[in-house]
Short mmCIF file of C-alpha atoms and ligand atoms in Angstrom, two decimals:
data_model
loop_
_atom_site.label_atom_id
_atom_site.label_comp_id
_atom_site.label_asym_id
_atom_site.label_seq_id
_atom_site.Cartn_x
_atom_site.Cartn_y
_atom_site.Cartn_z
CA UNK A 15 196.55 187.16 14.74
CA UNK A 16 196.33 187.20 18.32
CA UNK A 17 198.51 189.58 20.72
CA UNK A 18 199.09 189.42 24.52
CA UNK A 19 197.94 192.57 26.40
CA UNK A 20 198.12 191.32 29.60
CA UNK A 21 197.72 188.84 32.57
CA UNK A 22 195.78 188.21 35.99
CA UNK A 23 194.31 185.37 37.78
CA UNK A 24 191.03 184.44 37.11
CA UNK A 25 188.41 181.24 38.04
CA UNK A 26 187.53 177.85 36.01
CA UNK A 27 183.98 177.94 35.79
CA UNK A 28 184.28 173.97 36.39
CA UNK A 29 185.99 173.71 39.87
CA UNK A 30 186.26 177.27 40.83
CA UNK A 31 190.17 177.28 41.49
CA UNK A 32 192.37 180.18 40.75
CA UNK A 33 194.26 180.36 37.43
CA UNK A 34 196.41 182.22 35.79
CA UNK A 35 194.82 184.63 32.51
CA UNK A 36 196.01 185.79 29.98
CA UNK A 37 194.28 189.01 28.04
CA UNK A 38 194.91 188.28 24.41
CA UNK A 39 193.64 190.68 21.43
CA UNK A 40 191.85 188.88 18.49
CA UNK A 41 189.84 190.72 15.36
CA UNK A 42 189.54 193.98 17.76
CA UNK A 43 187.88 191.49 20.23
CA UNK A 44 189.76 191.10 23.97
CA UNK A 45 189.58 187.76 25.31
CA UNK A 46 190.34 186.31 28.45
CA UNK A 47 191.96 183.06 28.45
CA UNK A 48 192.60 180.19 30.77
CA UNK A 49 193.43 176.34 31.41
CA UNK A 50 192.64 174.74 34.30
CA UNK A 51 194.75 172.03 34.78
CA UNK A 52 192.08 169.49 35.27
CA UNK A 53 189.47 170.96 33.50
CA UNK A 54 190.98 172.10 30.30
CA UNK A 55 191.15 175.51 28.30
CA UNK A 56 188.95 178.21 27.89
CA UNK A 57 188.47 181.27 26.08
CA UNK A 58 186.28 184.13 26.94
CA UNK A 59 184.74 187.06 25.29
CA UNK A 60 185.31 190.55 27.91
CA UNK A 61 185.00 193.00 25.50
CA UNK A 62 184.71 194.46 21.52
CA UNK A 63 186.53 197.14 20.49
CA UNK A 64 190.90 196.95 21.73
CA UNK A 65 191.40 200.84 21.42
CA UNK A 66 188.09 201.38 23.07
CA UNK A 67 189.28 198.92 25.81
CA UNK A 68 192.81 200.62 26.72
CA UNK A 69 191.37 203.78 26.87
CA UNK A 70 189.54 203.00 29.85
CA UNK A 71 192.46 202.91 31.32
CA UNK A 72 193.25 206.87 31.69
CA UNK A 73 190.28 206.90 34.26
CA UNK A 74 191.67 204.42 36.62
CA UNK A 75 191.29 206.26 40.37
CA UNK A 76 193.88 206.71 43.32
CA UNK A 77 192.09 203.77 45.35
CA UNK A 78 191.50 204.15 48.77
CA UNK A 79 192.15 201.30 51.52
CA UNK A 80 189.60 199.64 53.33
CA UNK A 81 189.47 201.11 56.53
CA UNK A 82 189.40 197.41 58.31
CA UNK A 83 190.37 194.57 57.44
CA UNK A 84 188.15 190.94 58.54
CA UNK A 85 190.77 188.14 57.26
CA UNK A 86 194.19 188.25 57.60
CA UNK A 87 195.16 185.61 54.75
CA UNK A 88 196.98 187.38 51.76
CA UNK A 89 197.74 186.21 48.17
CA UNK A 90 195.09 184.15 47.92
CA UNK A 91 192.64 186.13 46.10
CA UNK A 92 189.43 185.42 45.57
CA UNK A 93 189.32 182.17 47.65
CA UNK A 94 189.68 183.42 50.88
CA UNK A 95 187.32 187.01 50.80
CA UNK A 96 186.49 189.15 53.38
CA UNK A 97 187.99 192.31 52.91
CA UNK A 98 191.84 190.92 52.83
CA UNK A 99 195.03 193.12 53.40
CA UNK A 100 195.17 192.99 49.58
CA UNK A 101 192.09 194.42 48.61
CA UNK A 102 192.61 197.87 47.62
CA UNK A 103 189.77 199.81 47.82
CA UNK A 104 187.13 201.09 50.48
CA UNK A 105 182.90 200.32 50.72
CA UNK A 106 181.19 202.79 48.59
CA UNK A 107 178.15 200.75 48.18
CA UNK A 108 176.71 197.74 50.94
CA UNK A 109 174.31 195.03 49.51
CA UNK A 110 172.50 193.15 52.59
CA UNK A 111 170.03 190.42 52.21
CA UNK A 112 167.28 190.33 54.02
CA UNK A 113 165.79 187.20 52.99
CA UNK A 114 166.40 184.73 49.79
CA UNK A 115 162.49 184.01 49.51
CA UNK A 116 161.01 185.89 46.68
CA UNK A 117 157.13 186.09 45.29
CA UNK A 118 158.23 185.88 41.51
CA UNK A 119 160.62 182.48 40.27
CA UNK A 120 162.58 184.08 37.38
CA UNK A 121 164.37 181.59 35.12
CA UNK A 122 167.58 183.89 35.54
CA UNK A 123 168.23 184.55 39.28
CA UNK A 124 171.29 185.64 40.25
CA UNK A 125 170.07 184.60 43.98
CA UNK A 126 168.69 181.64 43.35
CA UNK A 127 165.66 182.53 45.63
CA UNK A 128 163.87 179.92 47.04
CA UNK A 129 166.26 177.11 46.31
CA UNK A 130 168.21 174.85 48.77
CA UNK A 131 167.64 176.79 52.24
CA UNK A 132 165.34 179.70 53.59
CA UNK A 133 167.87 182.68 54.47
CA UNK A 134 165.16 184.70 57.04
CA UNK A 135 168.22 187.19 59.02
CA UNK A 136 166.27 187.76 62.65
CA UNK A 137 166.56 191.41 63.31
CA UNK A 138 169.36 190.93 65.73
CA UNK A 139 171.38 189.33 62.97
CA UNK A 140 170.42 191.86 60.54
CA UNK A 141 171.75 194.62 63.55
CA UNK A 142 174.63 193.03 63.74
CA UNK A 143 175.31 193.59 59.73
CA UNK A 144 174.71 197.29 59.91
CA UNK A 145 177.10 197.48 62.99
CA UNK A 146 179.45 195.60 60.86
CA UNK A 147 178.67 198.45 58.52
CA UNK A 148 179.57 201.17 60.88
CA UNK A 149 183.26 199.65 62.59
CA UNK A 150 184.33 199.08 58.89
CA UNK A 151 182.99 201.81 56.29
CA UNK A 152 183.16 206.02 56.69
CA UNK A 153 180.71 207.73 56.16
CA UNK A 154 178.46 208.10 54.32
CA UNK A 155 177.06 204.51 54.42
CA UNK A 156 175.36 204.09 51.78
CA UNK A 157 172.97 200.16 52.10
CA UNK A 158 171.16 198.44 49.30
CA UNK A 159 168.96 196.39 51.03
CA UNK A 160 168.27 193.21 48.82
CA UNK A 161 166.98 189.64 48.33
CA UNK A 162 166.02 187.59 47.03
CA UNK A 163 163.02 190.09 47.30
CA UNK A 164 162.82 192.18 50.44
CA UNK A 165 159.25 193.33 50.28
CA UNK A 166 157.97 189.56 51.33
CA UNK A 167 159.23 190.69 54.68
CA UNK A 168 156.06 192.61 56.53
CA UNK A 169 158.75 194.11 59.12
CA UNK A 170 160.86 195.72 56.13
CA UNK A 171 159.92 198.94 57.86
CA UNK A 172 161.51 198.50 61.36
CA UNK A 173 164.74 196.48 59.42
CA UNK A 174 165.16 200.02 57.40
CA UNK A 175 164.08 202.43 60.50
CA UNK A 176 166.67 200.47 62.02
CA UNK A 177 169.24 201.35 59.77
CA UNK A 178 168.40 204.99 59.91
CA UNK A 179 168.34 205.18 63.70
CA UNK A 180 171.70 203.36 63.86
CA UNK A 181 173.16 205.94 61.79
CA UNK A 182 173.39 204.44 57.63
CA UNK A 183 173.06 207.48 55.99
CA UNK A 184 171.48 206.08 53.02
CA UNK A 185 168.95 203.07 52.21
CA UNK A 186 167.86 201.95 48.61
CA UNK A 187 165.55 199.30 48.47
CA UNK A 188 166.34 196.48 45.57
CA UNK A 189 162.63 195.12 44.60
CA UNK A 190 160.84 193.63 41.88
CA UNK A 191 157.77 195.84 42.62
CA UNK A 192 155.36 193.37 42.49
CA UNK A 193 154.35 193.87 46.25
CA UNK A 194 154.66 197.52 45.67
CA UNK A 195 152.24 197.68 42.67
CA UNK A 196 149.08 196.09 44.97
CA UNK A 197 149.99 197.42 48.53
CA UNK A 198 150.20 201.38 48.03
CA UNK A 199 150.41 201.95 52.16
CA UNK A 200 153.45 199.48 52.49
CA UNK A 201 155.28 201.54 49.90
CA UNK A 202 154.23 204.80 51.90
CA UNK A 203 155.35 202.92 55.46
CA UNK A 204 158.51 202.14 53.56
CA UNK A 205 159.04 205.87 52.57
CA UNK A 206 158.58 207.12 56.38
CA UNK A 207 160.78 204.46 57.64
CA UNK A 208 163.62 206.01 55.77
CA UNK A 209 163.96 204.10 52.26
CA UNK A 210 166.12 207.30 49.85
CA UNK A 211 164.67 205.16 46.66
CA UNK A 212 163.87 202.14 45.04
CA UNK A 213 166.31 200.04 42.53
CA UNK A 214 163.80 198.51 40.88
CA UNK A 215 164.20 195.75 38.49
CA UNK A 216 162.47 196.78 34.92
CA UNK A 217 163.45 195.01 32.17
CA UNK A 218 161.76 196.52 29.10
CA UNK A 219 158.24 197.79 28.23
CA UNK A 220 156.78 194.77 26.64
CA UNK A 221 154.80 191.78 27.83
CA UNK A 222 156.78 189.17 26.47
CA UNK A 223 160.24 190.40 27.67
CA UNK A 224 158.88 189.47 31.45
CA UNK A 225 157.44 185.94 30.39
CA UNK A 226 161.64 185.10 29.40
CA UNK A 227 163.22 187.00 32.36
CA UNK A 228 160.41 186.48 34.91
CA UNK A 229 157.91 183.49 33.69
CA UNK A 230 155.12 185.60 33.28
CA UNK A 231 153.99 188.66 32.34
CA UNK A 232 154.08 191.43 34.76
CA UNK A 233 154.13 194.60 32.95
CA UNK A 234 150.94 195.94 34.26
CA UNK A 235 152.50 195.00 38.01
CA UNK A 236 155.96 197.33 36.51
CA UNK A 237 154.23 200.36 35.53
CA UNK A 238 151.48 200.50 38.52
CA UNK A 239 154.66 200.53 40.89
CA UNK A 240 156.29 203.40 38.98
CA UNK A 241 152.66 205.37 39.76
CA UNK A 242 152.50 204.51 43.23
CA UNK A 243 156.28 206.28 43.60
CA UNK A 244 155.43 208.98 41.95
CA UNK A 245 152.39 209.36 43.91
CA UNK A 246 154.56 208.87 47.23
CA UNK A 247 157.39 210.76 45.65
CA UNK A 248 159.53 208.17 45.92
CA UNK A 249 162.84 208.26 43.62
CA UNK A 250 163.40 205.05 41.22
CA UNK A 251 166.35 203.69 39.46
CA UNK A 252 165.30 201.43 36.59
CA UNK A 253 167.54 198.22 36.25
CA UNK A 254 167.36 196.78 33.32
CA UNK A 255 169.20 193.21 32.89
CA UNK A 256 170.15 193.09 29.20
CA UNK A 257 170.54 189.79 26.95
CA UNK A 258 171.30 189.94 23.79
CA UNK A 259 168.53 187.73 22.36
CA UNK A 260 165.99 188.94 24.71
CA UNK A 261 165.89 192.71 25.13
CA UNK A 262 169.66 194.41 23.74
CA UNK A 263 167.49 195.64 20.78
CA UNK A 264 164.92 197.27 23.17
CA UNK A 265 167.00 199.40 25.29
CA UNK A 266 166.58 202.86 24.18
CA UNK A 267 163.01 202.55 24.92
CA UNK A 268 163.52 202.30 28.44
CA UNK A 269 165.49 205.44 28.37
CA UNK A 270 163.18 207.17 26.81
CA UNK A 271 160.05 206.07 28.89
CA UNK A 272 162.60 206.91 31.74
CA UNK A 273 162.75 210.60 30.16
CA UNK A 274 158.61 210.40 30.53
CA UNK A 275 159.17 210.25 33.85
CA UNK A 276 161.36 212.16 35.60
CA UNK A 277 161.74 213.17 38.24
CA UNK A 278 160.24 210.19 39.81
CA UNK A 279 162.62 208.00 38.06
CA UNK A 280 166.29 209.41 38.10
CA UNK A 281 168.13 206.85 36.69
CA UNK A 282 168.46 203.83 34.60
CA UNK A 283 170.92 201.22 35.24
CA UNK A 284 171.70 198.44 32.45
CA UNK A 285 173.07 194.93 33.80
CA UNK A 286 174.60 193.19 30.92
CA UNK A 287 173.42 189.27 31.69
CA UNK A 288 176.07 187.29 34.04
CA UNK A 289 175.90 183.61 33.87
CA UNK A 290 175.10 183.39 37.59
CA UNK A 291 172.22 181.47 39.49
CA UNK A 292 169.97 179.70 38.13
CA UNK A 293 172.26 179.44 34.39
CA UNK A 294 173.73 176.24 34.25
CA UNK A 295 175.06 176.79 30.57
CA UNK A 296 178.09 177.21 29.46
CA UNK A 297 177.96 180.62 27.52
CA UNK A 298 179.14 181.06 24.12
CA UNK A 299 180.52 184.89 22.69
CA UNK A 300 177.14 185.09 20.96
CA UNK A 301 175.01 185.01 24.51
CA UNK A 302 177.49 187.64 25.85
CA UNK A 303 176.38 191.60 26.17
CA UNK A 304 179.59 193.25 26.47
CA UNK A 305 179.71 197.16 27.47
CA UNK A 306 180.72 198.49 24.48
CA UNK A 307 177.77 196.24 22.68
CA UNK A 308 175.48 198.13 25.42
CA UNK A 309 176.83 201.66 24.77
CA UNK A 310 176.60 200.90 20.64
CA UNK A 311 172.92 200.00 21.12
CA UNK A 312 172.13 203.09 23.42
CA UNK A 313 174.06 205.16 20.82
CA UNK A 314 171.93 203.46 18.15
CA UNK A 315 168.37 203.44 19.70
CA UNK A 316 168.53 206.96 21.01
CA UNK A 317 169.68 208.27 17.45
CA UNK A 318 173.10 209.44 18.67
CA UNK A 319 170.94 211.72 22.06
CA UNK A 320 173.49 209.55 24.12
CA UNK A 321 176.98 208.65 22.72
CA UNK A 322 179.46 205.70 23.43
CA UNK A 323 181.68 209.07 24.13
CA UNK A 324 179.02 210.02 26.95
CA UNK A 325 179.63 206.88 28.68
CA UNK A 326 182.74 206.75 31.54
CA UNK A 327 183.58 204.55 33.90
CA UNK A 328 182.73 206.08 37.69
CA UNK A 329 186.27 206.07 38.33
CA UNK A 330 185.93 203.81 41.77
CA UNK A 331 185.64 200.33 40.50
CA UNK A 332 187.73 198.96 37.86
CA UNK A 333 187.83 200.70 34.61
CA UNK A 334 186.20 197.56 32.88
CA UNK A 335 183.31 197.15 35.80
CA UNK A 336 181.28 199.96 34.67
CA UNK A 337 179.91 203.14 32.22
CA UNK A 338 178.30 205.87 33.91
CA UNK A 339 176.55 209.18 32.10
CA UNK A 340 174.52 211.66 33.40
CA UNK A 341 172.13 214.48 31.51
CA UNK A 342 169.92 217.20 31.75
CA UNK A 343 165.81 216.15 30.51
CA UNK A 344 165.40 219.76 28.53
CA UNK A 345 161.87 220.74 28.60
CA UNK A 346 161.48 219.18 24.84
CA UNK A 347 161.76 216.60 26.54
CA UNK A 348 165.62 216.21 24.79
CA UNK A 349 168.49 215.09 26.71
CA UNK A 350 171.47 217.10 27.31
CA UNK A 351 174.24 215.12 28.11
CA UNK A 352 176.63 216.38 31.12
CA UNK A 353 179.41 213.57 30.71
CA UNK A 354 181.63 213.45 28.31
CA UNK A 355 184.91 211.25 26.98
CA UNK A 356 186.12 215.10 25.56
CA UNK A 357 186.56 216.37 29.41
CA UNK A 358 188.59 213.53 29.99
CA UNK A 359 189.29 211.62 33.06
CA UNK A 360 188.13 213.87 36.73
CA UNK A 361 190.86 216.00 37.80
CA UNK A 362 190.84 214.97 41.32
CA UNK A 363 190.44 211.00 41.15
CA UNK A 364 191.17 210.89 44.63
CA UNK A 365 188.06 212.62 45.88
CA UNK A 366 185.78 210.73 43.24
CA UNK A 367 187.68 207.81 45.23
CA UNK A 368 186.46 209.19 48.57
CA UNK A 369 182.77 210.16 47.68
CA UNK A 370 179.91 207.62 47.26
CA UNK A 371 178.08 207.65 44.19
CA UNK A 372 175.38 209.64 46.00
CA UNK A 373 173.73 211.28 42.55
CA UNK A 374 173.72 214.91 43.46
CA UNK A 375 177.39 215.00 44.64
CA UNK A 376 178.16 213.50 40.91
CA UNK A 377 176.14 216.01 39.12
CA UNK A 378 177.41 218.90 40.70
CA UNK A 379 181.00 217.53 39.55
CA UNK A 380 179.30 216.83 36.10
CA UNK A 381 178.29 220.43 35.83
CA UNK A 382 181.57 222.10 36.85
CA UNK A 383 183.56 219.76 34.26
CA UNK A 384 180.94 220.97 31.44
CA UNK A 385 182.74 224.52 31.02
CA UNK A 386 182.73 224.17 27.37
CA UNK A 387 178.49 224.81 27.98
CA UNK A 388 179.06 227.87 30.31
CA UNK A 389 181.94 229.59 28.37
CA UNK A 390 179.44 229.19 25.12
CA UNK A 391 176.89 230.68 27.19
CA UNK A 392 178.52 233.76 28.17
CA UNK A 393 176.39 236.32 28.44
CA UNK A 394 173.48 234.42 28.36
CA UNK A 395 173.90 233.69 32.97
CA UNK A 396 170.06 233.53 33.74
CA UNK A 397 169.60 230.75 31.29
CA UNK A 398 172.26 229.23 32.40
CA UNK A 399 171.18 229.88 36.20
CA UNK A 400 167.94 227.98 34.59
CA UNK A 401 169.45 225.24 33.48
CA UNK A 402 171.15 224.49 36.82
CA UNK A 403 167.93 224.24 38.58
CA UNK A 404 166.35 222.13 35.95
CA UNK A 405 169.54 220.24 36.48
CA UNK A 406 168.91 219.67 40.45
CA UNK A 407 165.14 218.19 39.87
CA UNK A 408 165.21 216.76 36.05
CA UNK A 409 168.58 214.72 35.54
CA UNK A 410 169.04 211.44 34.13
CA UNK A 411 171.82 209.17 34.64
CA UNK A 412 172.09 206.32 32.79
CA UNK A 413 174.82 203.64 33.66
CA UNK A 414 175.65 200.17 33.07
CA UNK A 415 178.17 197.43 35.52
CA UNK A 416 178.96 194.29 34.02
CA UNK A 417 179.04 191.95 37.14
CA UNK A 418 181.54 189.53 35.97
CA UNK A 419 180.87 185.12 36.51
CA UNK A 420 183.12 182.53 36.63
CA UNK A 421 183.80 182.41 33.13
CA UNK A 422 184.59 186.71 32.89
CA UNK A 423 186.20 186.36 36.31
CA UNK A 424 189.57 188.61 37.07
CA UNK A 425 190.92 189.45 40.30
CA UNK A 426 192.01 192.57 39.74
CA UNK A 427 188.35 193.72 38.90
CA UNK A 428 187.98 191.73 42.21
CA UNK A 429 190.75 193.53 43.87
CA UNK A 430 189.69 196.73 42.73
CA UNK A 431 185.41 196.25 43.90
CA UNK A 432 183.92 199.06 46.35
CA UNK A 433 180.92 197.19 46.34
CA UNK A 434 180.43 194.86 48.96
CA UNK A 435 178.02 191.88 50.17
CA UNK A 436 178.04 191.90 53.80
CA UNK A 437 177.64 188.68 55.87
CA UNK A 438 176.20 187.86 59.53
CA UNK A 439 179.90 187.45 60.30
CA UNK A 440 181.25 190.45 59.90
CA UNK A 441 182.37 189.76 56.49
CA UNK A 442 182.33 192.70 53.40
CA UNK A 443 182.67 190.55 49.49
CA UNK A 444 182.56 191.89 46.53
CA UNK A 445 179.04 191.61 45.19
CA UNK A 446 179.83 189.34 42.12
CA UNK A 447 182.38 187.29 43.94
CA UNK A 448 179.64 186.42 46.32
CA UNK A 449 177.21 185.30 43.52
CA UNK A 450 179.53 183.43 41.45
CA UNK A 451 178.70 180.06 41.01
CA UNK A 452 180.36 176.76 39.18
CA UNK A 453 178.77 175.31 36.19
CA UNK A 454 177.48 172.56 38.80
CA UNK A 455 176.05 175.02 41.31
CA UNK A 456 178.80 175.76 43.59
CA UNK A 457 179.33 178.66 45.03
CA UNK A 458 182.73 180.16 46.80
CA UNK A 459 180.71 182.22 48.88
CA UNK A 460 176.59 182.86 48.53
CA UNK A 461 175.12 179.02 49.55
CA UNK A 462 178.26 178.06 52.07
CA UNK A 463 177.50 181.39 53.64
CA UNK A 464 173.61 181.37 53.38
CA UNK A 465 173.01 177.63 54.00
CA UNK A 466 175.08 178.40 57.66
CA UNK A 467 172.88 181.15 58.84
CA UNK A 468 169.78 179.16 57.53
CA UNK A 469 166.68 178.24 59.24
CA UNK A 470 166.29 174.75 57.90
CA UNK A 471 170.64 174.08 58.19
S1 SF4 B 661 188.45 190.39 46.48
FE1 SF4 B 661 189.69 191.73 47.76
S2 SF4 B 661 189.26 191.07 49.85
FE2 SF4 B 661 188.54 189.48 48.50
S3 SF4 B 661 190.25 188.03 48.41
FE3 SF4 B 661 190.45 189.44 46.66
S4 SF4 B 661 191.79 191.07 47.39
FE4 SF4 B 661 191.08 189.97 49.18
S1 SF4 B 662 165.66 187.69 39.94
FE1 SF4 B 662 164.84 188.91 41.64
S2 SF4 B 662 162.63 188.88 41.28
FE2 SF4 B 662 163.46 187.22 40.06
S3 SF4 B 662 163.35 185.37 41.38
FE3 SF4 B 662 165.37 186.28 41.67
S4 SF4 B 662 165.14 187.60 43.45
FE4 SF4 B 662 163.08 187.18 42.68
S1 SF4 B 663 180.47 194.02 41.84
FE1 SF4 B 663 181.76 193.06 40.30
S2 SF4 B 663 181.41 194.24 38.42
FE2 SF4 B 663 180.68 195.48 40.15
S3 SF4 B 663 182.41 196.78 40.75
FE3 SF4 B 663 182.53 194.91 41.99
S4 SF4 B 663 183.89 193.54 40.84
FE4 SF4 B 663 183.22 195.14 39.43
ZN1 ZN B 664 188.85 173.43 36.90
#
């Protein structure tokens, strides 16, 4: 039995061109599907569990506008990107590439670094991207700077002190630690020039894991970059790209080696695997890691210390993007969770709209929304004045986006992105709209735009 529970526009993975979707339900599994009219039919596993995806729906924000607008074509989503007039929601988050060289060759890139051009910004261009930054986002800006892998650059410093004197308000730095791990004074340089905290790729706590999502081992390189931050007291994010027959079965170990080391590392952030990049497959439902899958394993692997029900989506983004929770690590080294499915959706969606998902604005909201804790504690205000400062130092947020490809592709998770890629000419794209790529390499956005500002075009 199959049911219709909606329709968008989405891409054929084949040629790229808009067509129309249709969301059907089948064996409590929501599908996405499509013909191209050249190309044929497809049929696409989103998401398992129908009640579970409806629900989501309750926490859908008030959106806020872009403030600017860079193209002034309409109805024509995603072909023509930019931000439109029909995009309708602000920047919360700004990736900018530096550079698509990297010092590792992982079989699954979603940059394809070091293929078909050298992308090298000069730091005029790379002004120009912050200042396109500042005439189209309020504060705060909040930058990811990225790659390909930024730390090959040896004047990553002045790029970030940059930023900082031009007035970003905050810089992560997305890096495969490898350069990190060896060069403890370039992390330090890094720190004084203004980086907030690393997102740093870490994709599970065994050898063998790196040798299928990076070609080799490089563990050892992982875990000698977590020391150097904590010896710098720089803040980490783990990312942790999950595939089901690599590492879904290995996730709640990361959490809890991410539990060993707070406060260095203050979050962990799960990427269910995108057929992006290097991936020139064509995915079957059995390859796909859809958020509920994630959640059940986390639920699973942590015996039950974080829930599905702890898990909701930020609120800014479409519903189906992304799963956010946040906790408390108790001195027993337990976690107490702050977010729950029970308080349902945040009063005020519009200022969750509004704010960035800087992590101490979201755990002060976290902790006002858990009354049910306080009003059980009555009585009981110094532990509770305890707790709170624990809270400030040893939280734990663990989260999860599925960045969608051609095949998952909607607009209205398109239409709905705050954030953005931003281009040398003055253009803001949502991140996996950038990436996306054909089954034969093409991409609507990432090589055209690269291969232009090139140094070998
Ligand atoms: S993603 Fe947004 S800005 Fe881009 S084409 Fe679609 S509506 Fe317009
Ligand atoms: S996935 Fe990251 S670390 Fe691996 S090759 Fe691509 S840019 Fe480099
Ligand atoms: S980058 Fe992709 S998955 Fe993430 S919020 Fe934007 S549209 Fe959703
Ligand atoms: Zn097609």
């Amino acid at each position: 039995m199959s049911k219709v529970i909606g329709h968008t526009n989405g891409l054929c993975p084949r040629c790229l061109r808009t067509i129309p979707v249709t969301k059907v339900v089948e064996d409590d599994k929501v599908y996405l599907v499509k013909e191209c009219p050249e190309h044929g039919p497809e049929k696409v596993l989103i998401w398992r569990g129908e009640a579970d995806y409806l629900d989501m729906d309750r926490y859908a924000a008030v959106h806020s506008k872009p403030a600017r607008i860079a193209v002034q074509e309409k109805d024509n989503c995603p072909q023509i990107c930019g931000l439109c007039p029909d995009h309708v929601q602000h920047t919360c988050l700004v990736v900018m590439e530096v550079t698509n060289g990297c010092n590792l060759k992982c079989p699954v890139c979603f940059a394809s670094s070091n293929q078909f051009y050298r992308f090298n910004p000069s730091l005029e261009v790379i002004r120009g991207m912050y200042q396109t930054m500042l005439d189209y986002i309020e504060h705060p800006i909040v930058v990811q700077i990225s790659g390909g892998e930024p730390t090959i650059r040896d004047d990553l410093p002045e790029i970030v002190r940059m930023g900082k004197e031009m007035g970003i308000d905050h810089i992560e730095l997305n890096t495969n630690g490898i350069r990190l791990a060896e060069d403890i004074g370039f992390l330090r340089r890094l720190k004084e020039a203004g980086v907030d905290e690393l997102y740093f790729s870490f994709d599970g706590l065994h050898g063998d894991i790196y040798k299928q999502t990076c070609g080799r081992d490089i563990l050892a390189q992982k875990l000698r970059c977590i020391e150097n931050c904590a010896e710098v007291g720089m803040g980490i994010t783990l990312v942790c790209v999950v595939s089901p027959n690599i590492n879904l079965d290995r996730v709640g170990e990361v959490i809890e080696f991410a539990k060993s080391k707070v406060p260095t590392i203050k979050g962990v952030h799960f990427q269910p695997i995108s057929y992006f990049g290097r991936f020139p497959i064509s995915p079957k439902d059995s390859d796909r890691v859809t958020i509920p899958d994630l959640l059940r394993a986390i639920e699973d692997q942590t015996k039950g210390e974080l829930r599905m029900d702890n898990f909701i989506p930020t609120s800014c983004s479409n519903v189906h993007c992304d799963a956010k929770s946040m906790s408390v690590v108790m001195e027993d080294g337990s976690l107490f969770p702050l977010t729950s499915r029970a308080f349902g959706p945040p009063k005020d969606t519009t200022t969750v709209a509004n704010k960035t998902r800087r992590e101490i604005a979201d755990l002060w909201r976290f902790i006002d929304d858990s009354v049910i804790f306080k009003e059980e504690d009555d009585g009981t205000m110094n532990e509770w004045g305890d707790f709170v400062d624990r809270a400030k130092t040893h939280y734990l947020t663990v989260s999860a986006m599925a960045f969608q490809d051609a095949w998952t592709s909607e607009t209205d998770r398109f239409r709905n992105c705050c954030i953005h890629t931003v281009t040398p000419d003055g253009k803001l794209i949502p991140f996996c709209l950038f990436n996306i790529n054909s089954m034969d390499g093409r991409t609507l956005y990432r090589h055209e735009m690269w291969s232009k500002f090139s140094e070998n075009r």
